[in-house]
Short mmCIF file of C-alpha atoms in Angstrom, two decimals:
data_model
loop_
_atom_site.label_atom_id
_atom_site.label_comp_id
_atom_site.label_asym_id
_atom_site.label_seq_id
_atom_site.Cartn_x
_atom_site.Cartn_y
_atom_site.Cartn_z
CA MET A 1 30.77 -3.95 2.12
CA ASN A 2 31.05 -4.84 5.81
CA ALA A 3 31.46 -8.40 7.07
CA GLU A 4 27.81 -8.90 8.09
CA VAL A 5 26.48 -7.76 4.73
CA SER A 6 29.08 -9.90 2.97
CA ARG A 7 27.95 -12.98 4.95
CA ALA A 8 24.30 -12.27 4.16
CA LYS A 9 25.08 -11.83 0.47
CA ASN A 10 26.97 -15.13 0.46
CA ILE A 11 24.03 -16.97 2.09
CA VAL A 12 21.67 -15.61 -0.54
CA GLU A 13 23.94 -16.20 -3.54
CA THR A 14 25.00 -19.74 -2.63
CA TYR A 15 21.62 -21.20 -1.68
CA ASP A 16 21.06 -24.41 -3.67
CA GLY A 17 18.25 -26.12 -1.78
CA PRO A 18 14.58 -26.65 -2.68
CA PRO A 19 12.76 -23.77 -4.40
CA LEU A 20 11.82 -20.90 -2.07
CA ARG A 21 9.30 -18.11 -2.53
CA ILE A 22 9.74 -14.85 -0.60
CA MET A 23 7.19 -12.06 -0.98
CA GLU A 24 7.99 -8.41 -0.34
CA VAL A 25 4.74 -6.58 0.31
CA CYS A 26 6.10 -3.05 0.45
CA GLY A 27 6.26 -1.09 -2.79
CA THR A 28 9.37 0.74 -1.62
CA HIS A 29 11.07 -2.61 -0.99
CA THR A 30 10.18 -3.66 -4.55
CA HIS A 31 11.82 -0.58 -6.02
CA GLU A 32 14.89 -0.74 -3.75
CA ILE A 33 15.44 -4.42 -4.53
CA PHE A 34 15.54 -3.52 -8.21
CA ARG A 35 17.63 -0.38 -7.69
CA TYR A 36 20.31 -2.24 -5.73
CA GLY A 37 20.40 -5.07 -8.25
CA ILE A 38 19.47 -7.67 -5.63
CA ARG A 39 17.37 -9.71 -8.05
CA ARG A 40 20.47 -10.21 -10.20
CA ILE A 41 22.32 -12.12 -7.47
CA LEU A 42 19.46 -14.45 -6.58
CA PRO A 43 20.06 -18.12 -7.36
CA PRO A 44 17.45 -19.87 -9.53
CA ALA A 45 15.94 -21.59 -6.49
CA VAL A 46 14.98 -18.28 -4.80
CA LYS A 47 11.97 -16.49 -6.24
CA LEU A 48 11.07 -12.98 -5.10
CA ILE A 49 7.38 -12.10 -5.46
CA SER A 50 6.05 -8.54 -5.36
CA GLY A 51 2.92 -8.47 -3.20
CA PRO A 52 0.09 -6.01 -2.49
CA GLY A 53 2.00 -3.43 -0.46
CA CYS A 54 1.37 -0.42 -2.69
CA PRO A 55 -1.72 1.41 -1.37
CA VAL A 56 -2.55 3.02 -4.72
CA CYS A 57 -2.24 -0.34 -6.49
CA VAL A 58 -4.71 -2.17 -4.22
CA THR A 59 -7.25 0.65 -4.31
CA PRO A 60 -10.18 -0.74 -6.32
CA THR A 61 -11.51 0.73 -9.55
CA GLY A 62 -14.81 1.54 -7.86
CA TYR A 63 -13.05 3.99 -5.54
CA ILE A 64 -11.76 5.96 -8.52
CA ASP A 65 -15.30 5.94 -9.91
CA GLU A 66 -16.55 7.40 -6.60
CA ALA A 67 -13.95 10.17 -6.73
CA VAL A 68 -14.85 10.99 -10.36
CA MET A 69 -18.54 11.11 -9.42
CA LEU A 70 -17.83 13.49 -6.55
CA ALA A 71 -15.82 15.73 -8.87
CA LEU A 72 -18.17 15.77 -11.88
CA ALA A 73 -21.66 15.09 -10.52
CA HIS A 74 -21.34 16.89 -7.18
CA GLY A 75 -18.84 19.58 -8.08
CA ALA A 76 -16.55 18.76 -5.17
CA VAL A 77 -12.92 19.84 -5.14
CA ILE A 78 -10.86 16.65 -4.98
CA CYS A 79 -7.61 16.87 -3.03
CA THR A 80 -5.30 13.93 -3.52
CA PHE A 81 -1.75 12.69 -3.69
CA GLY A 82 -0.39 12.79 -7.23
CA ASP A 83 -0.28 9.04 -7.92
CA LEU A 84 -4.06 8.68 -7.79
CA VAL A 85 -4.76 11.27 -10.48
CA ARG A 86 -3.88 8.99 -13.41
CA VAL A 87 -5.19 5.67 -12.02
CA PRO A 88 -7.88 4.43 -14.45
CA GLY A 89 -11.45 4.11 -13.25
CA THR A 90 -14.12 2.14 -15.09
CA GLU A 91 -14.48 4.87 -17.71
CA LYS A 92 -12.38 7.81 -16.53
CA SER A 93 -9.45 8.75 -14.37
CA LEU A 94 -9.31 11.88 -12.25
CA ALA A 95 -7.03 13.32 -14.92
CA ASP A 96 -9.83 12.76 -17.45
CA ALA A 97 -12.32 14.40 -15.07
CA ARG A 98 -9.99 17.38 -14.67
CA SER A 99 -9.80 17.76 -18.46
CA GLU A 100 -13.61 18.02 -18.39
CA GLY A 101 -13.53 20.86 -15.89
CA ALA A 102 -13.39 19.06 -12.54
CA GLN A 103 -11.29 20.62 -9.80
CA VAL A 104 -8.57 18.14 -8.81
CA GLN A 105 -5.88 19.52 -6.51
CA THR A 106 -2.63 17.69 -5.82
CA VAL A 107 -1.58 18.03 -2.18
CA TYR A 108 1.31 16.74 -0.10
CA SER A 109 -0.63 15.98 3.08
CA PRO A 110 -4.24 15.80 4.29
CA LEU A 111 -3.62 18.98 6.29
CA ASP A 112 -3.02 20.78 2.99
CA ALA A 113 -6.57 19.82 2.03
CA VAL A 114 -7.88 21.18 5.34
CA ALA A 115 -6.03 24.45 4.70
CA TYR A 116 -7.60 24.66 1.24
CA ALA A 117 -11.06 24.03 2.70
CA ALA A 118 -10.52 26.76 5.30
CA LYS A 119 -9.66 29.28 2.56
CA HIS A 120 -12.51 28.21 0.25
CA GLN A 121 -15.49 27.65 2.51
CA ASP A 122 -17.90 28.13 -0.37
CA GLU A 123 -16.53 24.91 -1.95
CA GLN A 124 -16.94 21.29 -0.86
CA VAL A 125 -13.50 19.74 -0.43
CA VAL A 126 -12.92 15.97 -0.40
CA PHE A 127 -9.57 14.45 0.48
CA LEU A 128 -8.91 10.99 -0.98
CA SER A 129 -7.68 9.08 2.05
CA VAL A 130 -5.74 6.10 0.70
CA GLY A 131 -3.04 4.20 2.53
CA PHE A 132 -1.95 1.72 5.16
CA GLU A 133 -1.08 2.30 8.82
CA THR A 134 1.84 4.57 7.87
CA THR A 135 -0.21 7.39 6.34
CA THR A 136 -3.61 6.84 7.95
CA PRO A 137 -2.84 8.82 11.14
CA ALA A 138 -2.33 11.96 9.06
CA SER A 139 -5.91 11.68 7.77
CA CYS A 140 -7.11 11.32 11.36
CA LEU A 141 -5.25 14.49 12.30
CA ALA A 142 -6.85 16.28 9.35
CA VAL A 143 -10.35 15.34 10.48
CA LYS A 144 -9.67 16.51 14.02
CA GLU A 145 -8.20 19.76 12.70
CA ALA A 146 -11.25 20.34 10.49
CA ARG A 147 -13.52 19.83 13.49
CA GLY A 148 -11.39 22.12 15.59
CA GLN A 149 -11.76 24.86 12.96
CA GLY A 150 -15.49 24.23 12.66
CA LEU A 151 -15.25 23.46 8.94
CA LYS A 152 -18.43 22.17 7.34
CA ASN A 153 -16.99 21.80 3.83
CA PHE A 154 -14.31 19.15 4.39
CA THR A 155 -14.76 15.37 4.12
CA LEU A 156 -12.72 12.22 3.54
CA LEU A 157 -13.34 9.53 0.95
CA THR A 158 -11.69 6.65 2.76
CA ALA A 159 -9.89 3.66 1.30
CA ASN A 160 -7.52 3.10 4.22
CA LYS A 161 -6.41 -0.46 4.84
CA THR A 162 -4.56 -2.57 7.39
CA MET A 163 -2.13 -5.27 6.32
CA ASP A 164 -2.54 -8.08 8.86
CA ASN A 165 -5.65 -9.74 7.39
CA ALA A 166 -4.13 -9.62 3.90
CA TYR A 167 -1.28 -11.85 5.10
CA TYR A 168 -3.78 -14.59 5.93
CA LEU A 169 -5.22 -14.39 2.42
CA LEU A 170 -1.71 -14.63 0.92
CA LYS A 171 -0.52 -17.38 3.24
CA GLY A 172 -0.23 -20.05 0.54
CA SER A 173 1.39 -17.72 -1.99
CA THR A 174 4.80 -17.56 -0.33
CA ASP A 175 7.11 -19.40 2.06
CA ALA A 176 7.99 -16.20 3.93
CA PHE A 177 7.40 -12.46 3.81
CA LEU A 178 9.59 -9.40 3.86
CA PHE A 179 7.29 -7.40 6.12
CA PRO A 180 7.12 -3.62 5.51
CA GLY A 181 9.35 -1.40 7.62
CA HIS A 182 7.25 1.77 7.62
CA VAL A 183 3.98 0.01 8.48
CA SER A 184 5.73 -1.99 11.20
CA ALA A 185 7.03 1.21 12.81
CA ILE A 186 3.38 2.02 13.55
CA THR A 187 1.97 -1.43 14.30
CA GLY A 188 5.03 -2.70 16.18
CA ALA A 189 6.62 -6.12 15.88
CA LYS A 190 4.26 -7.74 18.35
CA ILE A 191 1.59 -8.41 15.74
CA TYR A 192 3.98 -10.69 13.84
CA GLU A 193 4.19 -13.07 16.78
CA LYS A 194 0.48 -13.82 16.31
CA LEU A 195 1.04 -14.32 12.59
CA LYS A 196 3.94 -16.67 13.37
CA ASN A 197 1.71 -18.73 15.65
CA ASP A 198 -0.68 -19.07 12.71
CA GLY A 199 2.10 -20.27 10.42
CA ILE A 200 2.76 -16.97 8.65
CA CYS A 201 6.50 -16.37 8.71
CA GLY A 202 8.93 -13.64 7.75
CA THR A 203 11.22 -10.81 8.68
CA VAL A 204 10.64 -7.08 8.95
CA THR A 205 13.37 -5.05 7.34
CA GLY A 206 14.54 -1.59 6.36
CA PHE A 207 15.45 -0.18 2.98
CA THR A 208 19.22 -0.25 2.59
CA ALA A 209 20.87 -2.96 0.50
CA GLY A 210 22.45 -4.43 3.62
CA GLU A 211 19.17 -4.54 5.53
CA ILE A 212 17.32 -6.21 2.66
CA LEU A 213 20.10 -8.77 2.10
CA ALA A 214 20.21 -9.55 5.83
CA ALA A 215 16.46 -10.15 5.91
CA LEU A 216 16.60 -12.39 2.84
CA ALA A 217 19.43 -14.39 4.39
CA VAL A 218 17.51 -14.81 7.65
CA ASN A 219 14.40 -15.91 5.74
CA ILE A 220 16.41 -18.50 3.80
CA LYS A 221 18.06 -19.91 6.93
CA LYS A 222 14.84 -19.98 8.95
CA ILE A 223 12.77 -21.59 6.18
CA GLN A 224 15.34 -24.40 6.05
CA GLU A 225 14.84 -25.03 9.78
CA GLY A 226 11.21 -25.88 9.07
CA LYS A 227 9.69 -24.06 12.07
CA PRO A 228 7.40 -21.00 12.19
CA PHE A 229 9.48 -17.86 12.69
CA PHE A 230 9.57 -14.10 12.86
CA VAL A 231 12.71 -11.99 13.12
CA ASN A 232 12.88 -8.21 13.48
CA CYS A 233 15.76 -7.20 11.22
CA TYR A 234 14.92 -3.51 11.60
CA PRO A 235 15.19 -2.92 15.37
CA ARG A 236 16.59 0.62 14.99
CA VAL A 237 13.13 1.71 13.77
CA VAL A 238 10.64 -1.06 14.61
CA SER A 239 9.99 -1.73 18.30
CA GLU A 240 7.72 -4.30 19.92
CA GLU A 241 5.06 -1.67 20.67
CA GLY A 242 5.41 0.47 17.54
CA SER A 243 3.65 3.82 17.91
CA PRO A 244 0.89 3.67 20.55
CA ALA A 245 0.12 7.37 19.94
CA ALA A 246 -0.57 6.81 16.23
CA ARG A 247 -2.72 3.75 16.92
CA LYS A 248 -4.65 5.64 19.61
CA LEU A 249 -5.35 8.45 17.14
CA MET A 250 -6.69 5.94 14.60
CA ALA A 251 -8.82 4.24 17.24
CA GLU A 252 -10.36 7.60 18.22
CA THR A 253 -11.53 8.43 14.71
CA LEU A 254 -11.81 5.20 12.72
CA GLU A 255 -13.33 1.74 12.98
CA PRO A 256 -12.66 -1.50 11.07
CA CYS A 257 -14.74 -2.44 8.06
CA ASP A 258 -14.60 -4.92 5.20
CA ALA A 259 -12.57 -3.59 2.29
CA GLU A 260 -12.16 -4.34 -1.39
CA TRP A 261 -8.57 -4.87 -2.55
CA ARG A 262 -7.72 -4.76 -6.23
CA GLY A 263 -6.94 -8.32 -7.29
CA LEU A 264 -7.64 -9.82 -3.86
CA GLY A 265 -11.35 -9.19 -3.49
CA CYS A 266 -13.08 -8.25 -0.27
CA ILE A 267 -11.01 -8.92 2.86
CA LYS A 268 -13.05 -8.87 6.05
CA GLY A 269 -11.97 -6.35 8.68
CA SER A 270 -9.09 -5.04 6.57
CA GLY A 271 -10.48 -1.55 5.96
CA LEU A 272 -10.91 1.56 8.09
CA LYS A 273 -13.78 4.03 7.95
CA LEU A 274 -14.75 7.03 10.05
CA ASN A 275 -16.64 6.07 13.18
CA GLU A 276 -19.93 7.58 14.38
CA ARG A 277 -18.23 10.44 16.22
CA TYR A 278 -16.74 11.69 12.96
CA ALA A 279 -19.43 10.54 10.50
CA GLU A 280 -20.07 14.15 9.41
CA PHE A 281 -16.68 14.03 7.67
CA ASP A 282 -17.52 10.89 5.66
CA ALA A 283 -17.93 11.87 1.99
CA ARG A 284 -19.98 8.77 1.19
CA LEU A 285 -22.57 9.73 3.78
CA LYS A 286 -22.56 13.47 3.10
CA PHE A 287 -23.06 13.06 -0.65
CA ALA A 288 -25.19 9.88 -0.39
CA LEU A 289 -22.95 8.06 -2.85
CA PRO A 290 -24.42 4.89 -4.35
CA ALA A 291 -22.47 1.65 -4.10
CA LEU A 292 -20.25 1.49 -7.17
CA VAL A 293 -18.68 -1.69 -8.50
CA GLY A 294 -15.87 -0.73 -10.84
CA ARG A 295 -14.65 -2.69 -13.83
CA SER A 296 -10.96 -2.87 -14.62
CA ASN A 297 -9.62 -3.06 -18.15
CA PRO A 298 -9.68 -6.79 -19.02
CA VAL A 299 -6.26 -6.46 -20.65
CA CYS A 300 -4.71 -5.44 -17.32
CA ARG A 301 -3.30 -8.15 -15.02
CA CYS A 302 -2.61 -5.92 -12.01
CA GLY A 303 -4.72 -8.21 -9.85
CA ASP A 304 -2.61 -11.23 -10.78
CA VAL A 305 0.59 -9.26 -10.14
CA LEU A 306 -0.63 -8.21 -6.68
CA ARG A 307 -1.44 -11.82 -5.77
CA GLY A 308 1.94 -13.04 -6.98
CA VAL A 309 0.29 -15.13 -9.72
CA CYS A 310 2.34 -13.53 -12.48
CA ARG A 311 5.27 -11.19 -12.99
CA PRO A 312 4.56 -7.79 -14.53
CA ASP A 313 6.40 -8.72 -17.73
CA GLU A 314 4.09 -11.72 -18.16
CA CYS A 315 1.16 -9.36 -18.78
CA LYS A 316 0.60 -8.92 -22.52
CA ALA A 317 0.01 -5.19 -22.07
CA PHE A 318 3.25 -4.58 -20.15
CA GLY A 319 5.63 -2.29 -22.02
CA LYS A 320 3.29 -2.14 -25.01
CA ALA A 321 -0.22 -0.83 -24.39
CA CYS A 322 0.72 -0.17 -20.75
CA VAL A 323 3.64 2.18 -20.11
CA PRO A 324 4.13 4.92 -17.47
CA GLU A 325 3.05 7.63 -19.92
CA HIS A 326 -0.16 5.74 -20.81
CA PRO A 327 -0.89 3.31 -17.95
CA VAL A 328 -3.59 0.69 -18.27
CA GLY A 329 -3.43 -0.35 -14.60
CA ALA A 330 -2.60 1.11 -11.19
CA CYS A 331 0.61 -0.89 -10.80
CA MET A 332 2.15 1.06 -13.68
CA VAL A 333 0.88 4.42 -12.39
CA SER A 334 2.08 4.38 -8.81
CA SER A 335 5.64 5.31 -7.92
CA GLU A 336 5.55 2.24 -5.62
CA GLY A 337 3.93 -0.09 -8.15
CA ALA A 338 5.53 -3.38 -9.14
CA CYS A 339 4.92 -2.80 -12.86
CA ALA A 340 6.52 0.64 -12.65
CA ALA A 341 9.56 -0.92 -10.97
CA TRP A 342 9.86 -3.67 -13.58
CA TYR A 343 9.52 -1.13 -16.37
CA LYS A 344 12.08 1.27 -14.88
CA TYR A 345 14.70 -1.27 -13.78
CA GLY A 346 13.75 -4.55 -15.42
#
């Protein structure tokens, strides 16, 4: 352990001031914090809260219902990342739909779905576009590639989200954030200056034990100073400008919209949908999908976990009715989910 990491660890371990709440909003941070044993060294006065930074976890039940409808009622081939297959809908998951004969293909990128559509032009192919700023540009590339190939059988079912408006909703839930490193590499650090001016504080950090400890130590010190703050603790990856090329690509193909977040409700301007230029690739428009309002299992407290209202192990279903092999909620399904992390490492 080098001297800087040792100093950061000492700051964290020896804090004995008023209670502090720090929220990590990135699912990878949640898992790495557990994996490195960082929670074990926290003093009683420091509480780490796992926030809504897992894109699969915040995807609402109604979205799964839409995907199941496309698969079963419209006969579309659903292409998706693996985590979404077992997320429960109101009545069925995509895994259930597949057991009933639906075609559900697991892919590693949106371009894989385009390649499938190009080879099977007699089938309607829908890619489930879920994610934050990190993965959204890949969906934009897929749409442009599909247009370039003249494909008429490829569409997106979008549930893409941006994080900044969610921070405002969560403002009273924490004293400071650990902002996500991957998302910040796209957005840049500049957006956090605006959040700081609005009283939303925190640090952006990477994923090594040293980087996470350093960010926690900075948060603790800065909170004690009592002034709004933002510190970039991940400068080797996160610049002020981020990735202008990725943001330009998103601006060319997408436009903001209101979006439903599991557990948080509808957050204005936090979603992204295909704009008019690319509306032909919008699955909701092509298949004239009705508005679906999903219902989550009332036993599941994923929404409370995502808001920081409760810990996963405070849900009565956790580790009993809800386990990775038979998940009741999305937070136990996703590889980035807080409940999955608590179950694996807790």
